[in-house]
Coordinates of C-alpha atoms and ligand atoms in Angstrom, one line a residue:
X1 CA 77.7 1.3 73.0
X2 CA 76.9 2.1 76.4
X3 CA 74.8 4.7 77.3
X4 CA 71.7 5.3 80.5
X5 CA 68.5 3.3 80.8
X6 CA 65.2 5.2 82.3
X7 CA 64.1 3.1 85.3
X8 CA 60.7 1.2 85.5
X9 CA 59.5 5.1 86.9
X10 CA 60.8 6.4 83.5
X11 CA 63.0 8.5 84.8
X12 CA 66.7 8.6 84.3
X13 CA 69.7 6.7 87.2
X14 CA 71.1 10.0 89.1
X15 CA 74.7 9.4 90.9
X16 CA 75.0 11.2 94.2
X17 CA 78.9 12.4 94.4
X18 CA 79.6 13.4 98.3
X19 CA 81.9 16.5 98.2
X20 CA 83.8 17.6 101.5
X21 CA 85.1 20.6 101.6
X22 CA 88.0 21.4 100.2
X23 CA 87.9 22.6 96.8
X24 CA 88.0 19.0 94.7
X25 CA 87.6 18.4 90.7
X26 CA 84.3 17.4 89.9
X27 CA 86.7 14.6 87.6
X28 CA 88.6 13.5 91.0
X29 CA 85.3 13.4 93.3
X30 CA 83.4 11.2 90.3
X31 CA 86.3 8.5 90.1
X32 CA 87.0 8.4 93.5
X33 CA 83.2 7.2 94.2
X34 CA 83.5 4.9 90.9
X35 CA 81.4 6.6 89.0
X36 CA 81.8 6.5 85.3
X37 CA 82.4 9.3 83.8
X38 CA 82.4 8.5 80.4
X39 CA 80.4 6.6 77.7
X40 CA 82.9 4.1 75.4
X41 CA 83.7 6.7 73.0
X42 CA 85.1 8.5 75.5
X43 CA 87.1 6.3 78.2
X44 CA 89.2 5.8 75.0
X45 CA 89.2 9.2 73.7
X46 CA 88.8 11.0 77.0
X47 CA 91.8 14.1 77.5
X48 CA 92.1 13.3 80.5
X49 CA 91.1 16.2 82.4
X50 CA 92.8 19.1 80.1
X51 CA 90.0 20.7 79.1
X52 CA 90.3 19.6 75.2
X53 CA 87.8 16.7 74.6
X54 CA 84.8 17.8 75.6
X55 CA 83.3 15.0 77.0
X56 CA 83.4 14.4 80.2
X57 CA 79.8 16.1 80.3
X58 CA 78.0 16.1 83.3
X59 CA 74.4 17.9 84.5
X60 CA 74.0 19.3 88.2
X61 CA 71.3 17.8 89.2
X62 CA 71.5 19.3 93.0
X63 CA 74.4 21.6 94.9
X64 CA 75.1 23.6 92.2
X65 CA 75.6 26.9 94.4
X66 CA 78.8 24.5 95.7
X67 CA 80.6 25.0 92.4
X68 CA 83.3 27.7 90.1
X69 CA 82.1 29.9 87.9
X70 CA 82.3 28.1 84.1
X71 CA 85.8 28.5 83.0
X72 CA 86.4 30.0 79.5
X73 CA 86.2 26.1 78.7
X74 CA 83.6 24.9 79.5
X75 CA 81.5 28.3 77.6
X76 CA 82.8 27.9 74.5
X77 CA 82.4 24.1 75.0
X78 CA 79.0 24.5 76.2
X79 CA 78.0 27.5 74.8
X80 CA 74.1 26.3 73.3
X81 CA 73.8 23.3 76.3
X82 CA 71.2 23.9 78.9
X83 CA 73.1 26.1 82.3
X84 CA 72.8 22.9 84.4
X85 CA 75.6 21.4 82.0
X86 CA 79.8 21.1 83.1
X87 CA 82.2 19.8 81.9
X88 CA 83.7 17.5 85.3
X89 CA 86.8 17.9 84.5
X90 CA 87.2 22.3 84.9
X91 CA 84.2 21.8 87.6
X92 CA 85.2 22.9 91.2
X93 CA 83.5 21.3 94.0
X94 CA 83.7 23.4 97.5
X95 CA 85.7 25.8 98.9
X96 CA 86.8 26.7 102.3
X97 CA 83.6 28.1 103.7
X98 CA 81.2 25.3 102.4
X99 CA 80.8 21.7 101.6
X100 CA 77.9 19.3 100.8
X101 CA 76.5 17.3 98.5
X102 CA 76.3 17.7 94.2
X103 CA 74.4 15.4 92.4
X104 CA 74.9 14.8 89.3
X105 CA 73.0 13.3 86.0
X106 CA 75.8 11.4 83.9
X107 CA 76.2 11.7 80.6
X108 CA 73.0 14.4 79.7
X109 CA 73.7 14.3 76.2
X110 CA 72.0 10.7 76.1
X111 CA 69.1 12.2 77.5
X112 CA 66.2 12.1 74.7
Ligands
FES1 S1 88.0 15.7 80.4 FE1 88.3 16.4 78.7 S2 87.2 18.2 77.8 FE2 87.0 17.0 80.3

């Protein structure tokens, strides 16, 4: 099963997704940037962005000011998780006034 491997400096690879202003789902931005969102299991089992599988977890490394508040769905799935974790299909990036760069760590649940 695919999982992130630490680089030579021991840190995990971080992917950058640039959000242009306008409300866009983080899930869509990641797929437009060809950033793989799911591990092998989630690739097959994901709910297609419906907020019912909980497999699209990402960690927001930078740019959280650009995001919407956690939705009720996220509150359910991420209750005991760090605040920086989001479900990509529930996360809206940017609004009419602001845009910028969001840096995401994929699959934070694999990190030890
Ligand atoms: S894709 Fe299923 S909860 Fe996000």
